């Protein structure tokens, strides 16, 4: 398994694991306690690590969500909360979730060690959201909390290199969504308004972008040797299936 293949194989597991946290009742309850809509919380919880920046900067950093939708969510949050405070609460909830959901994973220490080495090896040039999140102080030193944060960082890294690769391919963010598996459904979910471009002519370009994203993400996985990369992918799959039960 090459570093690029490891990055490609890790993608689904990371999305599922981080998605399990994002969709948990505790996380959604936090949005309600802060008086935010689910959408405003989603935008500010992810991009609040950037600090007090203009909404256009947030839209540029997130990339794949329609700028108008990002701006609406960011400005709605600013009426009641500082985005950095939302991100800090989100990190706190992530740690709590990690203790509760990951703390009992049989090989947690080994998963933590391997993911930590990959995260440390990441070059964050061109990845503002990853860099901002990696700089956030982690409030809980429990193994489950630490592992949850590292997995979140690795997923944020993948999202960042995906955006870089999409733009390098010549695709717009909307075209990349339309050409992907969710198509127009994904475009609606990400706040894009019709009319939508046809998917057929751009599918091959998205495939090229995916391969570039694997290569970019794979650079960090080179910090592990072949056996360790295989082991990490196996651990991610085991954890993914555990959380889906």
Short mmCIF file of N, CA and C in Angstrom, two decimals, residues 103-209:
data_model
loop_
_atom_site.label_atom_id
_atom_site.label_comp_id
_atom_site.label_asym_id
_atom_site.label_seq_id
_atom_site.Cartn_x
_atom_site.Cartn_y
_atom_site.Cartn_z
N UNK A 103 -13.26 5.84 23.66
CA UNK A 103 -12.47 5.41 24.82
C UNK A 103 -12.40 3.90 24.99
N UNK A 104 -13.44 3.18 24.54
CA UNK A 104 -13.45 1.74 24.69
C UNK A 104 -12.92 0.98 23.50
N UNK A 105 -12.41 1.69 22.50
CA UNK A 105 -11.88 1.01 21.32
C UNK A 105 -10.64 0.21 21.71
N UNK A 106 -10.60 -1.09 21.42
CA UNK A 106 -9.53 -1.95 21.96
C UNK A 106 -8.11 -1.50 21.62
N UNK A 107 -7.91 -0.94 20.42
CA UNK A 107 -6.55 -0.58 20.02
C UNK A 107 -6.42 0.94 19.89
N UNK A 108 -7.03 1.63 20.82
CA UNK A 108 -7.04 3.09 20.77
C UNK A 108 -5.64 3.68 20.83
N UNK A 109 -4.79 3.15 21.68
CA UNK A 109 -3.44 3.70 21.83
C UNK A 109 -2.66 3.61 20.53
N UNK A 110 -2.80 2.49 19.83
CA UNK A 110 -2.08 2.32 18.57
C UNK A 110 -2.66 3.23 17.48
N UNK A 111 -3.99 3.35 17.44
CA UNK A 111 -4.61 4.26 16.49
C UNK A 111 -4.13 5.68 16.73
N UNK A 112 -4.11 6.09 17.98
CA UNK A 112 -3.65 7.43 18.34
C UNK A 112 -2.22 7.66 17.87
N UNK A 113 -1.36 6.70 18.10
CA UNK A 113 0.05 6.85 17.73
C UNK A 113 0.22 7.02 16.22
N UNK A 114 -0.44 6.17 15.44
CA UNK A 114 -0.28 6.23 13.99
C UNK A 114 -0.88 7.50 13.40
N UNK A 115 -2.08 7.86 13.85
CA UNK A 115 -2.71 9.08 13.33
C UNK A 115 -1.90 10.31 13.73
N UNK A 116 -1.39 10.32 14.94
CA UNK A 116 -0.58 11.45 15.41
C UNK A 116 0.63 11.67 14.52
N UNK A 117 1.29 10.61 14.12
CA UNK A 117 2.47 10.75 13.28
C UNK A 117 2.12 11.29 11.90
N UNK A 118 0.97 10.87 11.37
CA UNK A 118 0.54 11.41 10.07
C UNK A 118 0.21 12.89 10.19
N UNK A 119 -0.53 13.26 11.24
CA UNK A 119 -0.92 14.66 11.42
C UNK A 119 0.30 15.55 11.60
N UNK A 120 1.28 15.10 12.36
CA UNK A 120 2.50 15.88 12.57
C UNK A 120 3.24 16.11 11.25
N UNK A 121 3.15 15.14 10.34
CA UNK A 121 3.88 15.22 9.07
C UNK A 121 3.22 16.11 8.04
N UNK A 122 2.03 16.60 8.30
CA UNK A 122 1.29 17.37 7.29
C UNK A 122 1.89 18.75 7.10
N UNK A 123 2.14 19.11 5.86
CA UNK A 123 2.53 20.46 5.48
C UNK A 123 1.25 21.25 5.25
N UNK A 124 1.01 22.27 6.07
CA UNK A 124 -0.30 22.95 6.01
C UNK A 124 -0.35 24.12 5.03
N UNK A 125 0.67 24.30 4.19
CA UNK A 125 0.63 25.37 3.20
C UNK A 125 -0.60 25.21 2.31
N UNK A 126 -1.41 26.27 2.19
CA UNK A 126 -2.61 26.22 1.38
C UNK A 126 -3.80 25.57 2.06
N UNK A 127 -3.68 25.26 3.35
CA UNK A 127 -4.75 24.57 4.09
C UNK A 127 -5.11 25.38 5.34
N UNK A 128 -5.77 26.52 5.18
CA UNK A 128 -6.00 27.40 6.33
C UNK A 128 -6.85 26.80 7.43
N UNK A 129 -7.89 26.04 7.08
CA UNK A 129 -8.74 25.47 8.12
C UNK A 129 -8.00 24.40 8.91
N UNK A 130 -7.23 23.57 8.22
CA UNK A 130 -6.44 22.56 8.93
C UNK A 130 -5.45 23.24 9.86
N UNK A 131 -4.75 24.25 9.36
CA UNK A 131 -3.75 24.94 10.17
C UNK A 131 -4.39 25.58 11.40
N UNK A 132 -5.56 26.19 11.21
CA UNK A 132 -6.24 26.85 12.32
C UNK A 132 -6.67 25.84 13.37
N UNK A 133 -7.18 24.68 12.93
CA UNK A 133 -7.63 23.67 13.88
C UNK A 133 -6.44 23.02 14.60
N UNK A 134 -5.35 22.81 13.89
CA UNK A 134 -4.20 22.18 14.55
C UNK A 134 -3.61 23.10 15.62
N UNK A 135 -3.83 24.41 15.47
CA UNK A 135 -3.32 25.36 16.46
C UNK A 135 -4.24 25.52 17.67
N UNK A 136 -5.45 24.95 17.60
CA UNK A 136 -6.40 25.08 18.72
C UNK A 136 -5.92 24.24 19.91
N UNK A 137 -5.87 24.81 21.11
CA UNK A 137 -5.49 24.01 22.29
C UNK A 137 -6.56 22.95 22.58
N UNK A 138 -6.11 21.72 22.83
CA UNK A 138 -7.03 20.62 23.11
C UNK A 138 -7.31 20.61 24.61
N UNK A 139 -8.59 20.73 25.02
CA UNK A 139 -8.90 20.91 26.44
C UNK A 139 -8.90 19.63 27.27
N UNK A 140 -8.76 18.48 26.65
CA UNK A 140 -8.89 17.21 27.37
C UNK A 140 -7.75 16.29 26.94
N UNK A 141 -7.02 15.76 27.89
CA UNK A 141 -5.88 14.89 27.60
C UNK A 141 -6.23 13.42 27.63
N UNK A 142 -7.50 13.07 27.83
CA UNK A 142 -7.90 11.67 27.84
C UNK A 142 -7.62 11.04 26.48
N UNK A 143 -7.24 9.76 26.44
CA UNK A 143 -6.89 9.13 25.15
C UNK A 143 -8.00 9.23 24.11
N UNK A 144 -9.25 9.01 24.50
CA UNK A 144 -10.34 9.10 23.54
C UNK A 144 -10.50 10.49 22.97
N UNK A 145 -10.35 11.49 23.82
CA UNK A 145 -10.45 12.87 23.37
C UNK A 145 -9.34 13.21 22.41
N UNK A 146 -8.12 12.84 22.75
CA UNK A 146 -6.97 13.11 21.89
C UNK A 146 -7.11 12.44 20.53
N UNK A 147 -7.58 11.18 20.53
CA UNK A 147 -7.76 10.46 19.27
C UNK A 147 -8.83 11.12 18.42
N UNK A 148 -9.93 11.56 19.04
CA UNK A 148 -11.01 12.20 18.29
C UNK A 148 -10.51 13.47 17.61
N UNK A 149 -9.73 14.25 18.31
CA UNK A 149 -9.20 15.49 17.73
C UNK A 149 -8.27 15.18 16.56
N UNK A 150 -7.41 14.19 16.73
CA UNK A 150 -6.48 13.83 15.65
C UNK A 150 -7.22 13.33 14.41
N UNK A 151 -8.26 12.55 14.61
CA UNK A 151 -9.06 12.07 13.48
C UNK A 151 -9.77 13.23 12.80
N UNK A 152 -10.27 14.17 13.58
CA UNK A 152 -10.88 15.37 13.02
C UNK A 152 -9.86 16.14 12.17
N UNK A 153 -8.66 16.28 12.67
CA UNK A 153 -7.61 16.99 11.92
C UNK A 153 -7.29 16.27 10.61
N UNK A 154 -7.20 14.96 10.67
CA UNK A 154 -6.88 14.21 9.46
C UNK A 154 -8.00 14.35 8.43
N UNK A 155 -9.24 14.37 8.89
CA UNK A 155 -10.37 14.58 7.98
C UNK A 155 -10.35 16.00 7.41
N UNK A 156 -10.07 16.98 8.24
CA UNK A 156 -9.98 18.37 7.77
C UNK A 156 -8.87 18.52 6.74
N UNK A 157 -7.79 17.80 6.94
CA UNK A 157 -6.69 17.79 5.97
C UNK A 157 -7.17 17.27 4.63
N UNK A 158 -7.92 16.17 4.65
CA UNK A 158 -8.42 15.61 3.39
C UNK A 158 -9.35 16.59 2.69
N UNK A 159 -10.24 17.24 3.42
CA UNK A 159 -11.13 18.21 2.81
C UNK A 159 -10.34 19.36 2.20
N UNK A 160 -9.28 19.77 2.86
CA UNK A 160 -8.47 20.87 2.34
C UNK A 160 -7.75 20.52 1.05
N UNK A 161 -7.10 19.36 1.00
CA UNK A 161 -6.39 18.99 -0.22
C UNK A 161 -7.37 18.69 -1.35
N UNK A 162 -8.58 18.22 -0.99
CA UNK A 162 -9.60 17.98 -2.01
C UNK A 162 -9.97 19.29 -2.71
N UNK A 163 -10.12 20.35 -1.93
CA UNK A 163 -10.45 21.65 -2.52
C UNK A 163 -9.31 22.15 -3.41
N UNK A 164 -8.08 22.00 -2.95
CA UNK A 164 -6.93 22.40 -3.76
C UNK A 164 -6.91 21.64 -5.08
N UNK A 165 -7.15 20.34 -5.01
CA UNK A 165 -7.12 19.50 -6.22
C UNK A 165 -8.25 19.85 -7.17
N UNK A 166 -9.43 20.13 -6.64
CA UNK A 166 -10.55 20.52 -7.49
C UNK A 166 -10.24 21.79 -8.26
N UNK A 167 -9.70 22.77 -7.57
CA UNK A 167 -9.38 24.03 -8.25
C UNK A 167 -8.25 23.83 -9.26
N UNK A 168 -7.29 22.98 -8.93
CA UNK A 168 -6.19 22.71 -9.87
C UNK A 168 -6.68 22.02 -11.13
N UNK A 169 -7.77 21.27 -11.02
CA UNK A 169 -8.32 20.55 -12.18
C UNK A 169 -9.08 21.46 -13.12
N UNK A 170 -9.33 22.69 -12.67
CA UNK A 170 -10.10 23.61 -13.48
C UNK A 170 -11.59 23.58 -13.20
N UNK A 171 -12.02 22.71 -12.29
CA UNK A 171 -13.42 22.63 -11.93
C UNK A 171 -13.78 23.73 -10.93
N UNK A 172 -15.01 24.20 -11.00
CA UNK A 172 -15.52 25.04 -9.93
C UNK A 172 -16.01 24.13 -8.81
N UNK A 173 -16.16 24.66 -7.60
CA UNK A 173 -16.70 23.81 -6.52
C UNK A 173 -18.05 23.20 -6.89
N UNK A 174 -18.93 23.97 -7.52
CA UNK A 174 -20.23 23.44 -7.92
C UNK A 174 -20.09 22.31 -8.93
N UNK A 175 -19.22 22.47 -9.90
CA UNK A 175 -19.00 21.40 -10.88
C UNK A 175 -18.50 20.13 -10.21
N UNK A 176 -17.62 20.28 -9.23
CA UNK A 176 -17.08 19.11 -8.54
C UNK A 176 -18.19 18.36 -7.80
N UNK A 177 -19.11 19.08 -7.22
CA UNK A 177 -20.22 18.42 -6.51
C UNK A 177 -21.15 17.73 -7.50
N UNK A 178 -21.49 18.43 -8.58
CA UNK A 178 -22.39 17.87 -9.59
C UNK A 178 -21.80 16.61 -10.21
N UNK A 179 -20.49 16.58 -10.42
CA UNK A 179 -19.85 15.42 -11.03
C UNK A 179 -19.64 14.28 -10.05
N UNK A 180 -19.87 14.53 -8.76
CA UNK A 180 -19.66 13.52 -7.74
C UNK A 180 -20.87 12.62 -7.56
N UNK A 181 -20.78 11.68 -6.62
CA UNK A 181 -21.84 10.67 -6.45
C UNK A 181 -23.18 11.25 -6.03
N UNK A 182 -23.21 12.40 -5.35
CA UNK A 182 -24.47 12.95 -4.87
C UNK A 182 -25.12 13.90 -5.87
N UNK A 183 -24.36 14.35 -6.85
CA UNK A 183 -24.92 15.16 -7.92
C UNK A 183 -25.71 16.36 -7.43
N UNK A 184 -26.91 16.55 -8.03
CA UNK A 184 -27.72 17.72 -7.69
C UNK A 184 -28.19 17.69 -6.24
N UNK A 185 -28.40 16.51 -5.68
CA UNK A 185 -28.78 16.41 -4.27
C UNK A 185 -27.69 17.02 -3.38
N UNK A 186 -26.44 16.73 -3.70
CA UNK A 186 -25.33 17.31 -2.96
C UNK A 186 -25.25 18.82 -3.14
N UNK A 187 -25.52 19.28 -4.36
CA UNK A 187 -25.49 20.72 -4.62
C UNK A 187 -26.52 21.45 -3.77
N UNK A 188 -27.72 20.89 -3.70
CA UNK A 188 -28.77 21.50 -2.87
C UNK A 188 -28.34 21.51 -1.40
N UNK A 189 -27.80 20.40 -0.93
CA UNK A 189 -27.38 20.30 0.47
C UNK A 189 -26.30 21.30 0.81
N UNK A 190 -25.47 21.65 -0.16
CA UNK A 190 -24.38 22.60 0.04
C UNK A 190 -24.77 24.03 -0.31
N UNK A 191 -26.05 24.26 -0.53
CA UNK A 191 -26.54 25.62 -0.69
C UNK A 191 -26.48 26.20 -2.08
N UNK A 192 -26.14 25.40 -3.08
CA UNK A 192 -26.04 25.92 -4.45
C UNK A 192 -27.42 25.95 -5.09
N UNK A 193 -27.68 27.00 -5.84
CA UNK A 193 -28.97 27.17 -6.49
C UNK A 193 -28.87 26.77 -7.97
N UNK A 194 -29.95 26.20 -8.54
CA UNK A 194 -29.96 25.89 -9.97
C UNK A 194 -29.98 27.19 -10.78
N UNK A 195 -29.64 27.09 -12.08
CA UNK A 195 -29.43 25.86 -12.87
C UNK A 195 -28.05 25.25 -12.61
N UNK A 196 -27.99 23.92 -12.77
CA UNK A 196 -26.77 23.19 -12.53
C UNK A 196 -26.14 22.76 -13.85
N UNK A 197 -24.81 22.68 -13.90
CA UNK A 197 -24.15 22.25 -15.12
C UNK A 197 -24.34 20.75 -15.35
N UNK A 198 -24.28 20.28 -16.59
CA UNK A 198 -24.37 18.84 -16.85
C UNK A 198 -23.14 18.12 -16.29
N UNK A 199 -23.36 16.92 -15.75
CA UNK A 199 -22.27 16.19 -15.11
C UNK A 199 -21.37 15.47 -16.10
N UNK A 200 -21.95 14.97 -17.19
CA UNK A 200 -21.21 14.11 -18.11
C UNK A 200 -19.85 14.61 -18.53
N UNK A 201 -19.73 15.86 -19.01
CA UNK A 201 -18.45 16.33 -19.53
C UNK A 201 -17.36 16.54 -18.47
N UNK A 202 -17.71 16.53 -17.19
CA UNK A 202 -16.72 16.89 -16.17
C UNK A 202 -16.37 15.74 -15.22
N UNK A 203 -16.96 14.57 -15.43
CA UNK A 203 -16.70 13.45 -14.52
C UNK A 203 -15.23 13.04 -14.59
N UNK A 204 -14.66 12.98 -15.77
CA UNK A 204 -13.25 12.57 -15.90
C UNK A 204 -12.32 13.57 -15.23
N UNK A 205 -12.68 14.83 -15.29
CA UNK A 205 -11.85 15.84 -14.64
C UNK A 205 -11.90 15.68 -13.12
N UNK A 206 -13.07 15.32 -12.59
CA UNK A 206 -13.17 15.07 -11.15
C UNK A 206 -12.35 13.85 -10.75
N UNK A 207 -12.32 12.83 -11.58
CA UNK A 207 -11.50 11.66 -11.29
C UNK A 207 -10.03 12.05 -11.20
N UNK A 208 -9.61 12.95 -12.10
CA UNK A 208 -8.22 13.43 -12.05
C UNK A 208 -7.98 14.18 -10.74
N UNK A 209 -8.95 15.02 -10.35
CA UNK A 209 -8.81 15.78 -9.11
C UNK A 209 -8.70 14.84 -7.91
#
